[in-house]
CSV table of C-alpha atoms in Angstrom, one decimal:
chain,number,residue,atom,x,y,z
Q,29,MET,CA,-30.9,7.4,-11.5
Q,30,THR,CA,-34.5,8.5,-11.9
Q,31,LEU,CA,-35.6,11.6,-13.9
Q,32,THR,CA,-36.4,13.5,-10.6
Q,33,ALA,CA,-33.0,12.6,-9.2
Q,34,VAL,CA,-31.3,13.8,-12.4
Q,35,ARG,CA,-33.1,17.2,-12.2
Q,36,ALA,CA,-32.3,17.5,-8.5
Q,37,ALA,CA,-28.6,16.6,-8.9
Q,38,PRO,CA,-27.3,19.9,-10.3
Q,39,SER,CA,-29.0,21.9,-7.4
Q,40,CYS,CA,-27.6,19.5,-4.8
Q,41,LEU,CA,-24.2,19.6,-6.4
Q,42,ARG,CA,-24.1,23.4,-6.3
Q,43,ARG,CA,-25.1,23.5,-2.7
Q,44,ARG,CA,-22.5,20.9,-1.8
Q,45,LEU,CA,-19.8,22.8,-3.6
Q,46,VAL,CA,-20.5,26.3,-2.3
Q,47,PRO,CA,-18.3,26.1,0.8
Q,48,LEU,CA,-15.5,24.8,-1.4
Q,49,TRP,CA,-16.0,27.7,-3.9
Q,50,VAL,CA,-15.8,30.3,-1.1
Q,51,ALA,CA,-12.7,28.6,0.4
Q,52,THR,CA,-11.1,28.5,-3.1
Q,53,PHE,CA,-11.6,32.2,-3.5
Q,54,VAL,CA,-10.1,33.3,-0.2
Q,55,GLN,CA,-7.1,31.0,-0.4
Q,56,ALA,CA,-6.3,32.4,-3.9
Q,57,VAL,CA,-6.1,36.0,-2.6
Q,58,GLY,CA,-2.4,36.7,-2.7
Q,59,PHE,CA,-1.6,40.4,-2.8
Q,60,TRP,CA,2.1,39.5,-2.7
Q,61,VAL,CA,2.2,37.3,-5.8
Q,62,PRO,CA,2.5,39.9,-8.6
Q,63,VAL,CA,5.3,41.8,-6.9
Q,64,GLU,CA,7.1,38.7,-5.5
Q,65,LYS,CA,10.1,39.0,-8.0
Q,66,LEU,CA,10.4,42.7,-7.1
Q,67,PHE,CA,10.4,41.9,-3.4
Q,68,MET,CA,12.9,39.1,-3.9
Q,69,ALA,CA,15.2,41.5,-5.8
Q,70,GLU,CA,15.0,43.9,-2.8
Q,71,ILE,CA,16.3,41.3,-0.4
Q,72,GLY,CA,19.2,40.1,-2.7
Q,73,PHE,CA,17.9,37.6,-5.2
Q,74,ASP,CA,19.2,37.4,-8.8
Q,75,ALA,CA,18.3,35.1,-11.7
Q,76,ALA,CA,20.5,32.2,-10.5
Q,77,THR,CA,19.2,32.3,-6.9
Q,78,VAL,CA,15.6,32.4,-8.3
Q,79,GLY,CA,16.4,29.2,-10.1
Q,80,VAL,CA,17.9,27.7,-6.9
Q,81,MET,CA,14.8,28.7,-4.9
Q,82,ALA,CA,12.5,27.1,-7.5
Q,83,ALA,CA,14.5,23.9,-7.6
Q,84,ALA,CA,14.6,23.8,-3.8
Q,85,TYR,CA,10.9,23.6,-3.4
Q,86,ALA,CA,10.6,21.4,-6.5
Q,87,ALA,CA,12.8,19.0,-4.6
Q,88,LEU,CA,10.5,19.1,-1.5
Q,89,VAL,CA,7.2,18.9,-3.3
Q,90,PRO,CA,7.4,15.4,-4.7
Q,91,LEU,CA,7.8,13.9,-1.2
Q,92,ALA,CA,5.0,16.1,0.1
Q,93,GLU,CA,2.8,15.1,-2.9
Q,94,VAL,CA,3.2,11.4,-2.1
Q,95,VAL,CA,2.4,11.9,1.5
Q,96,SER,CA,-0.6,14.2,0.7
Q,97,GLY,CA,-2.1,11.6,-1.7
Q,98,VAL,CA,-1.9,8.8,0.8
Q,99,LEU,CA,-3.3,10.9,3.6
Q,100,ALA,CA,-6.2,12.1,1.4
Q,101,ASP,CA,-7.1,8.6,0.4
Q,102,ARG,CA,-6.7,7.0,3.8
Q,103,TRP,CA,-7.5,9.8,6.3
Q,104,SER,CA,-9.4,12.9,5.1
Q,105,ARG,CA,-9.4,14.9,1.9
Q,106,ARG,CA,-10.8,17.9,3.7
Q,107,GLY,CA,-8.1,17.4,6.4
Q,108,VAL,CA,-5.4,17.5,3.8
Q,109,LEU,CA,-6.8,20.7,2.4
Q,110,MET,CA,-6.7,22.1,6.0
Q,111,VAL,CA,-3.0,21.2,6.3
Q,112,ALA,CA,-2.5,23.0,3.0
Q,113,GLY,CA,-4.1,26.1,4.5
Q,114,VAL,CA,-1.9,26.0,7.5
Q,115,ALA,CA,1.2,25.7,5.3
Q,116,LEU,CA,0.0,28.7,3.2
Q,117,LEU,CA,-0.5,30.8,6.3
Q,118,VAL,CA,2.9,30.0,7.7
Q,119,SER,CA,4.6,30.6,4.3
Q,120,VAL,CA,3.1,34.0,3.8
Q,121,PHE,CA,4.1,35.0,7.4
Q,122,VAL,CA,7.7,33.8,7.0
Q,123,GLY,CA,7.8,35.6,3.7
Q,124,ALA,CA,6.6,38.8,5.3
Q,125,MET,CA,9.3,38.6,7.9
Q,126,SER,CA,12.1,37.8,5.4
Q,127,HIS,CA,15.0,40.1,4.9
Q,128,HIS,CA,17.5,37.7,3.4
Q,129,VAL,CA,17.6,35.1,0.6
Q,130,ILE,CA,17.8,32.1,3.0
Q,131,THR,CA,14.8,33.1,5.0
Q,132,TYR,CA,12.7,33.6,1.9
Q,133,ILE,CA,13.8,30.2,0.5
Q,134,VAL,CA,12.4,28.7,3.8
Q,135,ALA,CA,9.1,30.5,3.0
Q,136,ALA,CA,9.2,29.0,-0.5
Q,137,LEU,CA,9.7,25.5,0.8
Q,138,ILE,CA,6.7,25.8,3.1
Q,139,LEU,CA,4.7,27.1,0.2
Q,140,GLY,CA,5.8,24.0,-1.7
Q,141,ILE,CA,4.0,22.0,1.0
Q,142,TYR,CA,0.9,24.0,0.4
Q,143,PHE,CA,1.1,23.3,-3.3
Q,144,ALA,CA,1.6,19.6,-2.8
Q,145,MET,CA,-1.3,19.3,-0.3
Q,146,TYR,CA,-3.7,21.4,-2.3
Q,147,SER,CA,-3.3,20.6,-6.0
Q,148,GLY,CA,-4.1,17.0,-6.5
Q,149,THR,CA,-6.5,16.9,-3.5
Q,150,VAL,CA,-9.0,19.5,-4.8
Q,151,GLU,CA,-9.4,17.8,-8.1
Q,152,ALA,CA,-10.1,14.4,-6.4
Q,153,VAL,CA,-12.6,16.1,-4.1
Q,154,VAL,CA,-14.5,17.7,-6.9
Q,155,TYR,CA,-14.5,14.5,-8.9
Q,156,ASP,CA,-15.9,12.4,-6.0
Q,157,VAL,CA,-18.5,15.0,-5.1
Q,158,VAL,CA,-19.7,15.0,-8.8
Q,159,LEU,CA,-19.9,11.2,-8.7
Q,160,GLU,CA,-21.8,11.1,-5.4
Q,161,GLU,CA,-24.3,13.7,-6.5
Q,162,THR,CA,-24.8,12.8,-10.2
Q,163,GLY,CA,-23.7,9.2,-10.5
Q,164,ASP,CA,-21.2,9.8,-13.3
Q,165,SER,CA,-18.3,12.1,-14.2
Q,166,ALA,CA,-20.0,14.0,-17.0
Q,167,GLU,CA,-20.1,17.2,-14.9
Q,168,TYR,CA,-16.5,17.1,-13.7
Q,169,GLU,CA,-14.9,19.3,-16.3
Q,170,ARG,CA,-17.6,21.9,-15.9
Q,171,GLN,CA,-17.3,21.9,-12.1
Q,172,ILE,CA,-13.5,21.9,-11.9
Q,173,GLY,CA,-13.7,24.6,-14.5
Q,174,ARG,CA,-15.8,26.7,-12.1
Q,175,VAL,CA,-13.4,26.1,-9.3
Q,176,ARG,CA,-10.6,27.4,-11.6
Q,177,LEU,CA,-12.7,30.4,-12.6
Q,178,ILE,CA,-13.3,31.3,-9.0
Q,179,GLU,CA,-9.6,30.9,-8.2
Q,180,SER,CA,-8.7,33.0,-11.2
Q,181,ILE,CA,-11.1,35.8,-10.2
Q,182,ALA,CA,-9.4,36.0,-6.8
Q,183,LEU,CA,-6.0,35.9,-8.3
Q,184,VAL,CA,-6.7,38.6,-10.9
Q,185,GLY,CA,-8.4,40.9,-8.3
Q,186,SER,CA,-5.6,40.5,-5.7
Q,187,ALA,CA,-3.0,40.9,-8.4
Q,188,LEU,CA,-4.4,44.3,-9.4
Q,189,VAL,CA,-4.9,45.3,-5.7
Q,190,GLY,CA,-1.4,43.9,-4.8
Q,191,GLY,CA,0.3,46.2,-7.4
Q,192,TRP,CA,-1.5,49.2,-5.9
Q,193,ILE,CA,-0.6,48.2,-2.3
Q,194,ALA,CA,3.1,47.8,-3.3
Q,195,SER,CA,3.2,51.2,-4.9
Q,196,ALA,CA,1.3,52.9,-2.1
Q,197,LEU,CA,2.9,51.1,0.9
Q,198,SER,CA,5.6,48.5,0.1
Q,199,ALA,CA,6.1,45.1,-1.4
Q,200,ARG,CA,6.4,43.7,2.2
Q,201,ALA,CA,2.9,45.1,3.1
Q,202,THR,CA,1.3,42.8,0.4
Q,203,TYR,CA,2.4,39.8,2.4
Q,204,VAL,CA,1.1,41.1,5.7
Q,205,LEU,CA,-2.3,42.0,4.2
Q,206,THR,CA,-2.7,38.5,2.7
Q,207,LEU,CA,-2.5,36.8,6.1
Q,208,PRO,CA,-6.2,37.4,7.1
Q,209,PHE,CA,-7.4,35.7,3.9
Q,210,ALA,CA,-5.2,32.7,4.5
Q,211,ALA,CA,-6.7,32.4,8.0
Q,212,LEU,CA,-10.3,32.8,6.7
Q,213,TYR,CA,-9.7,29.8,4.3
Q,214,LEU,CA,-9.3,27.5,7.2
Q,215,ILE,CA,-12.5,28.7,8.8
Q,216,VAL,CA,-14.6,28.4,5.7
Q,217,LEU,CA,-13.3,24.9,4.9
Q,218,THR,CA,-14.8,23.6,8.1
Q,219,ARG,CA,-18.3,24.1,6.4
Q,220,PHE,CA,-17.5,21.8,3.5
Q,221,ARG,CA,-18.8,18.2,3.6
Q,222,GLU,CA,-16.2,16.0,2.0
Q,223,PRO,CA,-17.1,13.0,-0.2
Q,224,THR,CA,-16.8,9.5,1.2
Q,225,LEU,CA,-16.4,7.3,-1.9
Q,226,HIS,CA,-12.8,6.6,-1.0
Q,227,ARG,CA,-13.9,5.1,2.3
Q,228,ALA,CA,-16.6,2.8,0.7
Q,229,GLU,CA,-14.3,-0.2,0.3
Q,230,GLU,CA,-12.6,-2.3,2.9
Q,231,ARG,CA,-9.5,-0.7,4.4
Q,232,ILE,CA,-6.3,-2.2,3.3
Q,233,THR,CA,-2.8,-2.0,4.9
Q,234,LEU,CA,-0.6,1.0,4.1
Q,235,ARG,CA,1.9,-1.2,2.3
Q,236,THR,CA,-0.8,-2.7,0.1
Q,237,HIS,CA,-2.2,0.7,-0.5
Q,238,LEU,CA,1.2,2.1,-1.7
Q,239,ALA,CA,1.7,-1.0,-3.9
Q,240,VAL,CA,-1.7,-0.6,-5.5
Q,241,THR,CA,-1.1,3.1,-6.1
Q,242,TYR,CA,2.4,2.4,-7.6
Q,243,HIS,CA,1.1,-0.3,-9.9
Q,244,ALA,CA,-1.8,1.9,-11.0
Q,245,ILE,CA,0.7,4.5,-12.2
Q,246,THR,CA,3.2,2.1,-13.9
Q,247,ASP,CA,1.2,-1.0,-15.0
Q,248,ARG,CA,-1.9,0.5,-16.7
Q,249,GLY,CA,-1.1,1.0,-20.4
Q,250,ARG,CA,-3.8,3.6,-20.8
Q,251,LEU,CA,-2.4,5.6,-17.9
Q,252,VAL,CA,1.1,5.9,-19.2
Q,253,PRO,CA,0.4,8.5,-22.0
Q,254,ILE,CA,-2.0,10.4,-19.7
Q,255,ALA,CA,0.6,10.6,-17.0
Q,256,ALA,CA,3.4,11.7,-19.5
Q,257,ALA,CA,1.2,14.5,-20.9
Q,258,THR,CA,0.0,15.6,-17.5
Q,259,LEU,CA,3.5,15.9,-15.9
Q,260,MET,CA,4.9,17.8,-18.9
Q,261,ALA,CA,1.9,20.2,-19.0
Q,262,ALA,CA,2.2,20.8,-15.2
Q,263,MET,CA,5.9,21.4,-15.4
Q,264,ILE,CA,5.6,23.9,-18.2
Q,265,LEU,CA,2.7,25.7,-16.5
Q,266,GLN,CA,4.8,26.0,-13.3
Q,267,ALA,CA,7.7,27.4,-15.4
Q,268,MET,CA,5.4,30.0,-17.0
Q,269,PHE,CA,4.3,31.3,-13.6
Q,270,GLU,CA,7.7,31.1,-12.0
Q,271,PHE,CA,9.8,32.6,-14.8
Q,272,GLY,CA,7.4,34.6,-16.9
Q,273,PRO,CA,8.0,37.9,-15.0
Q,274,LEU,CA,11.7,37.6,-15.8
Q,275,TRP,CA,10.9,38.8,-19.4
Q,276,LEU,CA,9.5,42.0,-17.8
Q,277,VAL,CA,12.7,42.4,-15.8
Q,278,ALA,CA,14.8,41.9,-19.0
Q,279,LEU,CA,12.7,44.6,-20.8
Q,280,LYS,CA,13.1,47.0,-17.8
Q,281,THR,CA,9.3,47.2,-17.7
Q,282,SER,CA,7.8,49.8,-15.3
Q,283,ALA,CA,6.7,48.3,-11.9
Q,284,VAL,CA,3.1,49.5,-12.6
Q,285,TYR,CA,2.8,46.9,-15.4
Q,286,TYR,CA,3.5,43.9,-13.2
Q,287,GLY,CA,0.1,43.9,-11.6
Q,288,PRO,CA,-1.9,43.9,-14.9
Q,289,PHE,CA,0.6,41.4,-16.4
Q,290,TRP,CA,0.1,39.0,-13.6
Q,291,ALA,CA,-3.6,39.5,-13.6
Q,292,LEU,CA,-3.7,38.5,-17.3
Q,293,LEU,CA,-1.5,35.5,-16.6
Q,294,VAL,CA,-3.6,34.1,-13.7
Q,295,GLY,CA,-6.8,35.1,-15.5
Q,296,THR,CA,-6.1,32.2,-17.9
Q,297,LEU,CA,-6.9,29.8,-15.0
Q,298,GLY,CA,-10.4,31.0,-15.0
Q,299,LEU,CA,-10.8,31.4,-18.8
Q,300,GLY,CA,-9.3,27.9,-19.3
Q,301,GLY,CA,-11.6,26.5,-16.7
Q,302,LEU,CA,-14.6,28.1,-18.3
Q,303,LEU,CA,-13.8,26.9,-21.9
Q,304,ALA,CA,-12.0,23.6,-21.2
Q,305,HIS,CA,-15.0,21.4,-22.0
Q,306,ARG,CA,-15.6,23.2,-25.3
Q,307,LEU,CA,-12.3,22.7,-27.0
Q,308,ARG,CA,-12.9,18.9,-27.6
Q,309,LEU,CA,-9.4,17.6,-27.1
Q,310,ASP,CA,-10.8,14.1,-27.5
Q,311,ARG,CA,-10.5,14.8,-31.3
Q,312,LEU,CA,-7.3,14.9,-33.3
Q,313,ALA,CA,-7.9,18.1,-35.3
Q,314,PRO,CA,-8.5,20.4,-32.2
Q,315,THR,CA,-5.6,18.7,-30.5
Q,316,VAL,CA,-3.2,19.4,-33.3
Q,317,LEU,CA,-4.4,23.0,-33.6
Q,318,VAL,CA,-3.8,23.6,-29.8
Q,319,VAL,CA,-0.3,22.2,-30.1
Q,320,ALA,CA,0.5,24.3,-33.1
Q,321,THR,CA,-0.8,27.5,-31.4
Q,322,MET,CA,1.3,26.8,-28.3
Q,323,LEU,CA,4.4,26.4,-30.4
Q,324,ALA,CA,3.7,29.6,-32.3
Q,325,ALA,CA,3.2,31.5,-29.1
Q,326,CYS,CA,6.5,30.1,-27.7
Q,327,ILE,CA,8.4,31.3,-30.7
Q,328,ALA,CA,6.9,34.8,-30.2
Q,329,MET,CA,8.1,34.7,-26.6
Q,330,THR,CA,11.7,33.8,-27.7
Q,331,THR,CA,11.9,36.4,-30.5
Q,332,SER,CA,9.7,39.4,-29.8
Q,333,HIS,CA,10.8,42.4,-27.6
Q,334,HIS,CA,7.4,44.1,-28.0
Q,335,LEU,CA,5.7,44.0,-24.6
Q,336,ALA,CA,2.1,43.5,-26.0
Q,337,VAL,CA,3.2,40.6,-28.2
Q,338,LEU,CA,5.1,39.0,-25.4
Q,339,THR,CA,2.2,39.3,-23.0
Q,340,ALA,CA,-0.3,37.9,-25.6
Q,341,ALA,CA,2.1,34.9,-26.2
Q,342,MET,CA,2.4,34.1,-22.5
Q,343,VAL,CA,-1.3,34.4,-22.0
Q,344,ALA,CA,-2.0,32.0,-24.9
Q,345,VAL,CA,0.5,29.4,-23.7
Q,346,THR,CA,-0.8,29.4,-20.1
Q,347,PHE,CA,-4.4,29.4,-21.2
Q,348,LEU,CA,-3.9,26.3,-23.4
Q,349,LEU,CA,-1.9,24.6,-20.7
Q,350,VAL,CA,-4.8,25.1,-18.3
Q,351,VAL,CA,-7.3,23.6,-20.8
Q,352,ILE,CA,-5.0,20.6,-21.5
Q,353,GLY,CA,-4.5,20.0,-17.7
Q,354,ILE,CA,-8.3,19.9,-17.1
Q,355,HIS,CA,-8.9,17.6,-20.0
Q,356,LEU,CA,-6.1,15.2,-18.8
Q,357,SER,CA,-7.4,15.4,-15.2
Q,358,ARG,CA,-10.7,14.0,-16.2
Q,359,LEU,CA,-9.1,11.2,-18.3
Q,360,LEU,CA,-6.9,10.4,-15.3
Q,361,HIS,CA,-9.7,10.2,-12.7
Q,362,ASP,CA,-11.9,8.2,-15.1
Q,363,ALA,CA,-9.1,5.6,-15.3
Q,364,ILE,CA,-8.6,5.0,-11.5
Q,365,PRO,CA,-10.8,4.0,-8.5
Q,366,SER,CA,-11.7,6.4,-5.8
Q,367,THR,CA,-9.7,4.6,-3.1
Q,368,ILE,CA,-6.4,5.5,-4.8
Q,369,ARG,CA,-7.5,8.5,-6.8
Q,370,THR,CA,-5.6,11.2,-4.9
Q,371,GLY,CA,-2.6,9.0,-4.4
Q,372,VAL,CA,-2.2,8.4,-8.2
Q,373,ALA,CA,-2.9,12.0,-9.0
Q,374,SER,CA,-0.4,13.2,-6.4
Q,375,GLY,CA,2.2,10.6,-7.6
Q,376,ILE,CA,2.0,12.0,-11.1
Q,377,GLY,CA,2.1,15.5,-9.7
Q,378,ALA,CA,5.3,14.5,-7.7
Q,379,LEU,CA,6.9,13.3,-11.0
Q,380,SER,CA,6.1,16.7,-12.6
Q,381,TRP,CA,8.0,18.4,-9.8
Q,382,VAL,CA,10.9,16.0,-10.1
Q,383,VAL,CA,11.2,17.0,-13.8
Q,384,PHE,CA,10.8,20.7,-12.9
Q,385,MET,CA,13.7,20.7,-10.5
Q,386,PRO,CA,16.6,20.3,-13.0
Q,387,PHE,CA,14.6,22.4,-15.5
Q,388,ALA,CA,14.4,25.3,-13.0
Q,389,LEU,CA,18.1,25.0,-12.2
Q,390,ALA,CA,19.2,25.0,-15.8
Q,391,PHE,CA,16.8,27.8,-16.7
Q,392,GLY,CA,18.2,30.0,-14.0
Q,393,VAL,CA,21.8,29.3,-15.0
Q,394,VAL,CA,21.1,29.9,-18.7
Q,395,THR,CA,19.2,33.0,-18.0
Q,396,LYS,CA,22.0,34.5,-15.9
Q,397,ARG,CA,24.6,33.7,-18.5
Q,398,PHE,CA,22.8,34.3,-21.8
Q,399,GLY,CA,19.5,36.1,-21.0
Q,400,VAL,CA,15.9,35.0,-20.7
Q,401,TYR,CA,15.3,35.0,-24.4
Q,402,THR,CA,17.9,32.2,-24.9
Q,403,SER,CA,16.5,30.2,-22.0
Q,404,GLY,CA,13.0,30.7,-23.4
Q,405,TRP,CA,13.9,28.1,-26.0
Q,406,MET,CA,13.9,25.5,-23.2
Q,407,ILE,CA,10.2,26.2,-22.7
Q,408,THR,CA,9.6,25.9,-26.5
Q,409,GLY,CA,11.3,22.5,-26.5
Q,410,ALA,CA,9.3,21.4,-23.5
Q,411,VAL,CA,6.0,22.5,-25.2
Q,412,ALA,CA,6.9,20.5,-28.3
Q,413,LEU,CA,7.4,17.4,-26.1
Q,414,ALA,CA,4.1,18.1,-24.2
Q,415,GLY,CA,2.3,18.4,-27.6
Q,416,LEU,CA,3.6,15.1,-28.8
Q,417,ALA,CA,2.5,13.5,-25.5
Q,418,LEU,CA,-1.0,15.1,-25.9
Q,419,ILE,CA,-1.4,13.7,-29.4
Q,420,TRP,CA,-0.2,10.3,-28.0
Q,421,VAL,CA,-3.0,10.5,-25.5
Q,422,GLN,CA,-5.6,11.3,-28.1
Q,423,ARG,CA,-4.5,8.6,-30.5
Q,424,ASN,CA,-4.3,6.0,-27.7
Q,425,ALA,CA,-7.8,6.9,-26.5
Q,426,HIS,CA,-9.0,6.6,-30.1
Q,427,ARG,CA,-7.5,3.1,-30.5
Q,428,THR,CA,-9.0,2.0,-27.1
Q,429,ALA,CA,-12.5,3.2,-28.2
Q,430,LEU,CA,-12.2,1.1,-31.4
Q,431,ARG,CA,-11.6,-2.1,-29.5
């Protein structure tokens, strides 16, 4: 790449990503999210049925993840993001109309399709756009970090507004007022020009494509530790967002605190995206420090009944999980070709949901019987395993570099 091209690349990259930034913002507006557990309690949920709901969509998402990865690689990555948008719109609508547990679980299952279609696809899209515009992946962590920052700004803002809407109107109104933003996402996404690197090679049969994707996940020695660390980090992050508010319920926290609490929690998505490339998880010392900090925060979660300490601990854990996820995402995409990039990422994402399903069921049962502080030790144990997997990745990458 010439010097002129190098200088022009950042500008072209920004212009190329602007529609995706806008789409990311509007799809992340969810006024209902901070008060979801309150709304669920209103229509008959308890801790056990929350666990059942989480496990139900955790059972669906792995299948949808595999389908989304294959569709994105063989059909259209923007098309898969559009399907995700439709699922989001339908899920919020069904949620708004729900008056019973079963109906709301249906809404959660549809939301699971949205998660499956959106999550792995957007990372692959950003990675391939960076490759097309700059020629290498050096900008990936910075650009996916910006996407996470934009997403976080929308989540934080809508969390604060959602708490106000719920107190002024009702929790159900937060769902209704989210619908226009979900529809706008679909409109904005039509302005995004998707990358075409995954179509550059000769088309292979579906059977061969699936076989290549499967072998990429299972046969590449370098990918095994990355996949293990990725699925553990993703599972714990999902657990933090799914079950974190249960600590507020246990402490009988005022409803007015739910909005700011959720805003802080989702704010870690943006902060983690902003700082991910600065923490140098390719080195052993920062990696060990991150793992130790996460474990200390988990212990605070399971022992402290002080709301400020509890909030700070949850924010620290989620922030570091976001940073770890972005770092592992780059390592993953560096290790696989574009033609199977989304399929491999989605396959690993599917495995994280498979692991999350029994975890969610067990967490719900333990919480109902012994309380959330006891079940919190399950998260601490999972963080310890994730930390070991992350150190495994770092040591494996170091040995590979020495060869």
